[in-house]
PDB file of C-alpha atoms in Angstrom:
ATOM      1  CA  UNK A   1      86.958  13.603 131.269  1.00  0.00           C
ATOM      2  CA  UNK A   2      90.783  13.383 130.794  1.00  0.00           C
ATOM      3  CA  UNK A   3      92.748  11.713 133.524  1.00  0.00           C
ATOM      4  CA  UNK A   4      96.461  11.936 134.589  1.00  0.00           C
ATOM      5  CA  UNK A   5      98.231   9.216 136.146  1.00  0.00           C
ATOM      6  CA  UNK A   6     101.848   9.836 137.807  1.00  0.00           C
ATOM      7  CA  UNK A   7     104.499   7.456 139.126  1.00  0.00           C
ATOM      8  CA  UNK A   8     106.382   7.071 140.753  1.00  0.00           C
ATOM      9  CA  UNK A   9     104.964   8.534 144.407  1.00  0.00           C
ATOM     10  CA  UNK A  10     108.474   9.407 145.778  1.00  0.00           C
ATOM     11  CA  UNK A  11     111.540   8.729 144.314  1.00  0.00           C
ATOM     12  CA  UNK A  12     114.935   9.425 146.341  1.00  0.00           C
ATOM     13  CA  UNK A  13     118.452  10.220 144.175  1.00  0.00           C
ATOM     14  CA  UNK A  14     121.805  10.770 144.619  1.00  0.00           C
ATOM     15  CA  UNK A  15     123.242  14.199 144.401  1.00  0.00           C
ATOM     16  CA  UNK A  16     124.545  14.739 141.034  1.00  0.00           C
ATOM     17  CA  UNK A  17     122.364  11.452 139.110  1.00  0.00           C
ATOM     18  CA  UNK A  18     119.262  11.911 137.020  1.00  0.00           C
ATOM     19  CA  UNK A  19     115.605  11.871 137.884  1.00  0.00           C
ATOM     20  CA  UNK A  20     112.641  10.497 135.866  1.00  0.00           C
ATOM     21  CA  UNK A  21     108.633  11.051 136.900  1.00  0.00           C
ATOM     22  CA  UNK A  22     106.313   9.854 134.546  1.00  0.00           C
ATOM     23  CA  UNK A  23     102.832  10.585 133.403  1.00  0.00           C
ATOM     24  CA  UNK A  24      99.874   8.945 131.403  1.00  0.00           C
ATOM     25  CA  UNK A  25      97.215  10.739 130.466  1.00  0.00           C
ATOM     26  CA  UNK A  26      93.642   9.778 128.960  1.00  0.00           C
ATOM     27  CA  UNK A  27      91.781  12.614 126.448  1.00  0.00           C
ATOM     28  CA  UNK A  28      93.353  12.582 123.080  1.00  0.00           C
ATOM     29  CA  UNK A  29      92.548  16.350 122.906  1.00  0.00           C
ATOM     30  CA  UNK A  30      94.976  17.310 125.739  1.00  0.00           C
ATOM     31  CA  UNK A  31      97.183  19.249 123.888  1.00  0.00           C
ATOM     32  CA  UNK A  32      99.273  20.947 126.591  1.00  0.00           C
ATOM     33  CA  UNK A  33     101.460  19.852 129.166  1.00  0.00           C
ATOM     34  CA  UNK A  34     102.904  21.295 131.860  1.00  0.00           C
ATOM     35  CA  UNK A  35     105.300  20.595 134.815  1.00  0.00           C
ATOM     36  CA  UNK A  36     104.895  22.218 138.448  1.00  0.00           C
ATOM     37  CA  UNK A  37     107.159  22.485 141.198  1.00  0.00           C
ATOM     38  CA  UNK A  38     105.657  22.838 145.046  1.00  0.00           C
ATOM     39  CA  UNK A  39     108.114  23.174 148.031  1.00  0.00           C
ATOM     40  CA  UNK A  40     107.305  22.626 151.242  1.00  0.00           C
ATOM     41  CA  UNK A  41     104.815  24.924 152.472  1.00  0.00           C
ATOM     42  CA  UNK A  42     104.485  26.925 149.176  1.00  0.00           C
ATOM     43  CA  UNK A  43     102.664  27.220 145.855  1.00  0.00           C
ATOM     44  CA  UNK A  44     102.921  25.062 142.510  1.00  0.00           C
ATOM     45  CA  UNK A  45     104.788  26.845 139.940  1.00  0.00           C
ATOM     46  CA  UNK A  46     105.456  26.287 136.278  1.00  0.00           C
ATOM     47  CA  UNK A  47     108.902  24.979 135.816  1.00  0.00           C
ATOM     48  CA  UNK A  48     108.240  23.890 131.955  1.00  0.00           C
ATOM     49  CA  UNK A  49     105.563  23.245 129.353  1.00  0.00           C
ATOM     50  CA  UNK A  50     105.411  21.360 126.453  1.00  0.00           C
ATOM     51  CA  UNK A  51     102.552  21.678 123.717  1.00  0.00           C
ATOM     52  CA  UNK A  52     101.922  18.247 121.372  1.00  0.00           C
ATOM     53  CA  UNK A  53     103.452  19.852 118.572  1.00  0.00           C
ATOM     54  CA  UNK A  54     106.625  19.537 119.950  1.00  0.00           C
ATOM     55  CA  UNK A  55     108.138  15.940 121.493  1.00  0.00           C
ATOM     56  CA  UNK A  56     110.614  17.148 123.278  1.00  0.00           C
ATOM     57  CA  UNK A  57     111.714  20.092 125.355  1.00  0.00           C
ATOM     58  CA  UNK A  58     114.889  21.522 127.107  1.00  0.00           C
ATOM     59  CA  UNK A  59     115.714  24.535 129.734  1.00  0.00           C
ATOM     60  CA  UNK A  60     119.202  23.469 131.467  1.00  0.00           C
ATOM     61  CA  UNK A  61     119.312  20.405 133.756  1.00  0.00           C
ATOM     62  CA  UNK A  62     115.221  19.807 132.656  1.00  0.00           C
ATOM     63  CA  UNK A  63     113.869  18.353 129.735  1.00  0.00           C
ATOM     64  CA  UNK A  64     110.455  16.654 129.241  1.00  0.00           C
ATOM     65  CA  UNK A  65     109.372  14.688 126.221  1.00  0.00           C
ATOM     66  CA  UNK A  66     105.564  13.905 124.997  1.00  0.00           C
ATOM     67  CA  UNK A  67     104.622  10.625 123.009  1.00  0.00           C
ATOM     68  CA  UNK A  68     100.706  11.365 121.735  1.00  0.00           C
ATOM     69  CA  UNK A  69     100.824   8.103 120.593  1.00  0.00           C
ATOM     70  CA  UNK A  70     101.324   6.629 123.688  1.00  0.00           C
ATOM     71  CA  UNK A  71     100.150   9.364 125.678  1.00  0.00           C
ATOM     72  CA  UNK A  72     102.866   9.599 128.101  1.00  0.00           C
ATOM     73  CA  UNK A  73     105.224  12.226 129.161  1.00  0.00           C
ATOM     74  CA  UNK A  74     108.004  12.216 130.935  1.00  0.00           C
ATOM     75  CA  UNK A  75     109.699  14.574 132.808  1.00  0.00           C
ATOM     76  CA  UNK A  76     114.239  14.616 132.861  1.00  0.00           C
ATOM     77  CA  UNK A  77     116.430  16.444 135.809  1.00  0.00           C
ATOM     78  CA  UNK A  78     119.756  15.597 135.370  1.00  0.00           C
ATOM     79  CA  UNK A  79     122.988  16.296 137.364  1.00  0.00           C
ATOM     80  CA  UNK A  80     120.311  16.258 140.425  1.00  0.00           C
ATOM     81  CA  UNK A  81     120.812  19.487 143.047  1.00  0.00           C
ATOM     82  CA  UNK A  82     119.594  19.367 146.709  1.00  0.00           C
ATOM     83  CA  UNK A  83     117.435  22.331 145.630  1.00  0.00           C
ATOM     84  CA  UNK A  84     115.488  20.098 143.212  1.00  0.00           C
ATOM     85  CA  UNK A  85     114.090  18.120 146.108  1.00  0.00           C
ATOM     86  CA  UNK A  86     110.177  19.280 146.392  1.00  0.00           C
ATOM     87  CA  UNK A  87     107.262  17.678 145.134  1.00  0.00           C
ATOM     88  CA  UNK A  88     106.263  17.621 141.197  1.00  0.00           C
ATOM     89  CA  UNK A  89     103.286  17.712 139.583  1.00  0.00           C
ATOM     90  CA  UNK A  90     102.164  16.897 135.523  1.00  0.00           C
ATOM     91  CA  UNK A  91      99.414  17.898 134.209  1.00  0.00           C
ATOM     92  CA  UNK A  92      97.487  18.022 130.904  1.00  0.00           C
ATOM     93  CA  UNK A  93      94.927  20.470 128.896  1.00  0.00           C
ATOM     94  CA  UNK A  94      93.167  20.695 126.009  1.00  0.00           C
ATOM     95  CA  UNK A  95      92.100  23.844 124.054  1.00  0.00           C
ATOM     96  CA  UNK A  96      88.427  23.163 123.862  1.00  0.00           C
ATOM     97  CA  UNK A  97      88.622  22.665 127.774  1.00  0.00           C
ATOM     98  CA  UNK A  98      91.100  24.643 129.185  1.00  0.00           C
ATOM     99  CA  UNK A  99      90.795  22.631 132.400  1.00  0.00           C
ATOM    100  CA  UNK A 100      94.265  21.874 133.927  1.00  0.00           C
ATOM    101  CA  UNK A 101      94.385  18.361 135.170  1.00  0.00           C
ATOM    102  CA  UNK A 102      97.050  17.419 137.673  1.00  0.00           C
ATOM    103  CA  UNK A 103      98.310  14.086 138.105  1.00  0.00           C
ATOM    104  CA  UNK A 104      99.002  12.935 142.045  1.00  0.00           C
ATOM    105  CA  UNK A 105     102.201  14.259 142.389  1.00  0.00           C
ATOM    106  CA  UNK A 106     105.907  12.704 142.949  1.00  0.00           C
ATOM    107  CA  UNK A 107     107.543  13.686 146.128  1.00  0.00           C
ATOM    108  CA  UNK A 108     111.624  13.817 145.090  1.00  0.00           C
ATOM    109  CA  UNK A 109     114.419  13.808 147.804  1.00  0.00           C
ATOM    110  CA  UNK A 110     117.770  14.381 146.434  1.00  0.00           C
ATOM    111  CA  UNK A 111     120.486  12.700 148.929  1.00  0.00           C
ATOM    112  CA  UNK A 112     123.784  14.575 149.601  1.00  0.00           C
TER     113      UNK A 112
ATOM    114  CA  UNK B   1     100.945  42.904 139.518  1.00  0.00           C
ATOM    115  CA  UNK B   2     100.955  40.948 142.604  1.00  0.00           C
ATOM    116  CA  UNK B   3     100.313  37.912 141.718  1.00  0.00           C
ATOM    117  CA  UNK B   4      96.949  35.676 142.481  1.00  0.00           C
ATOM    118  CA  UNK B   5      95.469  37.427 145.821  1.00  0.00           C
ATOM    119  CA  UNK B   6      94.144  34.705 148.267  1.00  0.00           C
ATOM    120  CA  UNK B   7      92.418  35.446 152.112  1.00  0.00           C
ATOM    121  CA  UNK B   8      92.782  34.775 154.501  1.00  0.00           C
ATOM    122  CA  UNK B   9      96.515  32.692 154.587  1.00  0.00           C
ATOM    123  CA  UNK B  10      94.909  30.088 157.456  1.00  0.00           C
ATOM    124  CA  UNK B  11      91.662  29.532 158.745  1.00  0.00           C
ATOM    125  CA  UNK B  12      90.210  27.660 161.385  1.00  0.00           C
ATOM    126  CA  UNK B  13      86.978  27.316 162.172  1.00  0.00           C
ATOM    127  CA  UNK B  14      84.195  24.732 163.949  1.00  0.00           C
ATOM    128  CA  UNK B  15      82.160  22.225 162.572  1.00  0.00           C
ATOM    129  CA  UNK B  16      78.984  23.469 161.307  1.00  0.00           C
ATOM    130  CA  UNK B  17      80.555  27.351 160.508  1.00  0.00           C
ATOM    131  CA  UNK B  18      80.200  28.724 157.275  1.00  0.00           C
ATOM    132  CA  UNK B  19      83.651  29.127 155.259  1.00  0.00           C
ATOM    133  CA  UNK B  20      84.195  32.176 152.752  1.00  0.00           C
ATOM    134  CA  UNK B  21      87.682  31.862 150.807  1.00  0.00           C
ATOM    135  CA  UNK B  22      88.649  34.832 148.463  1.00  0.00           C
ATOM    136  CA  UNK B  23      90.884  35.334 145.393  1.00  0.00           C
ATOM    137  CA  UNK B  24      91.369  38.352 143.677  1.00  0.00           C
ATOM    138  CA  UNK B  25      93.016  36.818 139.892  1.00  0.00           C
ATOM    139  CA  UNK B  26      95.839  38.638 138.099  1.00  0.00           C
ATOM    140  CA  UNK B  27      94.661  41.635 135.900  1.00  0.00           C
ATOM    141  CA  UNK B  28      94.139  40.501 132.721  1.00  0.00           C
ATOM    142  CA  UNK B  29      93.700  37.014 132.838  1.00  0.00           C
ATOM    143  CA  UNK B  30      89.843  35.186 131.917  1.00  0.00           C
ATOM    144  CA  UNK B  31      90.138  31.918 133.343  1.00  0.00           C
ATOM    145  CA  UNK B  32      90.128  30.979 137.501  1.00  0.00           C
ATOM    146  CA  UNK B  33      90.721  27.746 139.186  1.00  0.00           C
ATOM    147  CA  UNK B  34      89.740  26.565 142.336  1.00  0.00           C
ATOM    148  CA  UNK B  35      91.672  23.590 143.934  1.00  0.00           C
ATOM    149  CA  UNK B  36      91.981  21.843 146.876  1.00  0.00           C
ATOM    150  CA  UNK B  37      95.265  19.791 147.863  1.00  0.00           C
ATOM    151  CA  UNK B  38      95.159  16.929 150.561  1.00  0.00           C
ATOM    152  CA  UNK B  39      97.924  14.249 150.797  1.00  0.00           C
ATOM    153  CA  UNK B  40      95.603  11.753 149.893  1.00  0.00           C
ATOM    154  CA  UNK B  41      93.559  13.121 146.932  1.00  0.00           C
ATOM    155  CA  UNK B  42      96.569  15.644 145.543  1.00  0.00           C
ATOM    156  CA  UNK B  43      95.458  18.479 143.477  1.00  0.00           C
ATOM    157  CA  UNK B  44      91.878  18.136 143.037  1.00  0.00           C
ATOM    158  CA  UNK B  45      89.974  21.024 140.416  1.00  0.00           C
ATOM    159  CA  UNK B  46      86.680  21.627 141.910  1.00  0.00           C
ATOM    160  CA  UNK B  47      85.593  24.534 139.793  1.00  0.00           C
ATOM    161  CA  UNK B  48      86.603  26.727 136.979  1.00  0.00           C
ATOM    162  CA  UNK B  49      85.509  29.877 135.369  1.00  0.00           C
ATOM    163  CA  UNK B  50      86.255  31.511 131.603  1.00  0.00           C
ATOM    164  CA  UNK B  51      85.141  35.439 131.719  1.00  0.00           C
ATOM    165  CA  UNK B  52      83.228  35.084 135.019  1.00  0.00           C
ATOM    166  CA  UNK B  53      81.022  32.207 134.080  1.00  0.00           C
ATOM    167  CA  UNK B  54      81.124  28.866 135.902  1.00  0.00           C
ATOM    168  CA  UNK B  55      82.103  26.293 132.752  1.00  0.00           C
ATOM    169  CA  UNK B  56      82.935  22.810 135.192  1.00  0.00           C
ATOM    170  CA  UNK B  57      82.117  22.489 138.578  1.00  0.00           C
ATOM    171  CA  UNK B  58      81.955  18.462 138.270  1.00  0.00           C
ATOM    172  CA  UNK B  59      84.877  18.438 141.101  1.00  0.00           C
ATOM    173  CA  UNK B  60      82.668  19.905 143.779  1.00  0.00           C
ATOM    174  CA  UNK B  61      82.383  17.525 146.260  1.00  0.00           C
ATOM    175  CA  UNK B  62      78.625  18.140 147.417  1.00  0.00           C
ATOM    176  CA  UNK B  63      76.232  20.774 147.607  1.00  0.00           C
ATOM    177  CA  UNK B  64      77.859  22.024 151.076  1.00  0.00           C
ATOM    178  CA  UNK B  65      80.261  24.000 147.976  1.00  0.00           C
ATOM    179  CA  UNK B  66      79.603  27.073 146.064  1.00  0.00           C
ATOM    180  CA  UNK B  67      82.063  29.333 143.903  1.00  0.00           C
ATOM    181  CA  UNK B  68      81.255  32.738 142.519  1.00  0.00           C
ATOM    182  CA  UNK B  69      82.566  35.060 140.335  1.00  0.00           C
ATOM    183  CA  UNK B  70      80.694  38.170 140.426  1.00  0.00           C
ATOM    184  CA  UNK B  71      83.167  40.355 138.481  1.00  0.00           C
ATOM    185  CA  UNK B  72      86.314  39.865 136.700  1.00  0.00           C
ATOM    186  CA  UNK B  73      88.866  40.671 139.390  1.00  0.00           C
ATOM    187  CA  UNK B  74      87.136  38.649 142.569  1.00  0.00           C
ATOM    188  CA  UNK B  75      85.582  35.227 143.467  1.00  0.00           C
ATOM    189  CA  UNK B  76      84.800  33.074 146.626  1.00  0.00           C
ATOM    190  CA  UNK B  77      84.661  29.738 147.380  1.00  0.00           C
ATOM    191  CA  UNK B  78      81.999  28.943 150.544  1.00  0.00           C
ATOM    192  CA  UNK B  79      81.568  25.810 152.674  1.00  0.00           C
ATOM    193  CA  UNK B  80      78.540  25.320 154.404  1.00  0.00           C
ATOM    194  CA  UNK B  81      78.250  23.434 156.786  1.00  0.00           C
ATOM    195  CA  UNK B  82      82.029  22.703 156.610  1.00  0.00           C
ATOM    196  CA  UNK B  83      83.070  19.602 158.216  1.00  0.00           C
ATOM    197  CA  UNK B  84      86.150  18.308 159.471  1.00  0.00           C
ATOM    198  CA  UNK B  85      86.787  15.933 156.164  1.00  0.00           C
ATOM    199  CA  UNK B  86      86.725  19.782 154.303  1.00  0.00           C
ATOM    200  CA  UNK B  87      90.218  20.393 156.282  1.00  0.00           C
ATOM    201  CA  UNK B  88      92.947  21.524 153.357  1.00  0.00           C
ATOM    202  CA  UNK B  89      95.038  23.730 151.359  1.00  0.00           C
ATOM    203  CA  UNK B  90      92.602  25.779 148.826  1.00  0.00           C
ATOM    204  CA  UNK B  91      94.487  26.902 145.680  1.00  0.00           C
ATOM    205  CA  UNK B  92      93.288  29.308 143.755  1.00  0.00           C
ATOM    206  CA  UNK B  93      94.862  30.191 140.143  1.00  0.00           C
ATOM    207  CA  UNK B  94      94.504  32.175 136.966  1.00  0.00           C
ATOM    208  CA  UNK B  95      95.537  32.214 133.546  1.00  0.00           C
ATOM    209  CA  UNK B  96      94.824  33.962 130.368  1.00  0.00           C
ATOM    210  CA  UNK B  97      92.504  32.068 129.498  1.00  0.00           C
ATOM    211  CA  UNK B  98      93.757  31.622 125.386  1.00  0.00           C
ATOM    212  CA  UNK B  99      94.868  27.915 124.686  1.00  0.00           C
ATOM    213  CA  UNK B 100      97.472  26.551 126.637  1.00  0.00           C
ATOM    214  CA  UNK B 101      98.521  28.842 129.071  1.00  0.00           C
ATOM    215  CA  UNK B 102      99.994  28.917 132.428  1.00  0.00           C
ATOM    216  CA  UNK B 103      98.233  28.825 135.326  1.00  0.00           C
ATOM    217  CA  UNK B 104      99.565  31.045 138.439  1.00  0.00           C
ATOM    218  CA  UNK B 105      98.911  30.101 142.059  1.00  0.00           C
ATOM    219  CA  UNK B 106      97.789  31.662 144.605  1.00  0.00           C
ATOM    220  CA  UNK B 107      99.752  31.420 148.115  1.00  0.00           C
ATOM    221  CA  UNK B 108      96.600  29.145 149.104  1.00  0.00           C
ATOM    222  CA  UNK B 109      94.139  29.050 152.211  1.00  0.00           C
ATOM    223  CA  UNK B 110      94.836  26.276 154.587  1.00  0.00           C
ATOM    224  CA  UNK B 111      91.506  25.404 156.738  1.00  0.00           C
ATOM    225  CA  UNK B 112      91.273  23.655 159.206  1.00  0.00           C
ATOM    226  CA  UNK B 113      87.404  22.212 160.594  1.00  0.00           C
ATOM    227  CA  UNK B 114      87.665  20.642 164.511  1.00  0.00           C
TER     228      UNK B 114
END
């Protein structure tokens, strides 16, 4: 079954830098990947997506890019907000499954 | 719509009781997830469903689990016996169902077992 790996665990930045989380994952039919956002105390929700016909993806200060070779994503916040600290998750689905997978999660602390 | 129902918010219970979590899905949608979130094992699927039917329920940890489904807008998750090592937040979620779709969360049941 597919796998998603996640790293790193935590990762603390400076107001105003950039943050990178990164995931592997293992089935070559995962076909869709998407990002979650959990603050403290509350539920995961979808902050992007991106599908493996695409390699890259923007919304404002978040991007995430996919590599099926590889089968890696990666996850981009940049000019960092002390809102954006919470903990992320990556996950990956396939079409045939329709599973969602989620990878162990990245706990990000943005420092004033 | 309301979003993905869950009761009740918090539970506690003893060692040995019988555990009954509920989610009521978003109208519409085919597929339901069950998860369970510890700091040490993350967000772990231990069931899903597509149109009511169990597909995967290779993350249940041991027979003490059982999901159902019994119609389109309701399912439970029970533990018993539970056991202290069953203490968590339960997600439940829902999607459409079609390829590639977002799932939506639940507010989640956290139980505690003394």
């Amino acid at each position: 079954g597919e796998n998603v790996e996640q790293h790193p665990s935590t990762l603390s930045v400076q107001e105003g830098d950039s943050a990178v989380i990164k995931c592997t994952y293992s089935d070559s039919a995962s076909n869709y990947f998407p990002w979650y956002k959990q603050e403290l105390g509350k539920r995961p929700q979808l902050i992007i997506d991106i599908r493996s016909n695409v390699g890259e993806k923007k919304d404002q200060r978040i991007a995430v890019t996919l590599n099926k070779t590889a089968k890696h994503f990666s996850l981009h916040i940049t000019e960092t907000q002390p809102e954006d600290s919470a903990v992320y998750f990556c996950a990956a689905s396939s079409s045939s499954a329709s599973k969602i997978i989620f990878g162990s999660g990245t706990r990000l602390s943005i420092r004033p | 719509d309301a979003g993905v129902i869950q009761s009740p918010r918090h539970e506690v219970t003893e060692m040995g009781q019988e555990v009954t979590l509920r989610c009521k899905p978003i109208s519409g949608h085919n597929s339901l997830f069950w998860y369970r979130q510890t700091m040490m094992r993350g967000l772990e699927l231990l069931i899903y469903f597509n149109n009511n039917v169990p597909i995967d329920d290779s993350g249940m940890p041991e027979d003490r689990f059982s999901a159902k489904m019994p119609n389109a807008s309701f399912s439970t998750l029970k533990i018993q016996p539970s056991e202290p090592r069953d203490s968590a937040v339960y997600f439940c979620a829902s999607s459409l169902g079609q390829s590639n779709t977002e799932a939506f969360f639940g507010q989640g049941t956290r139980l505690t077992v003394v």
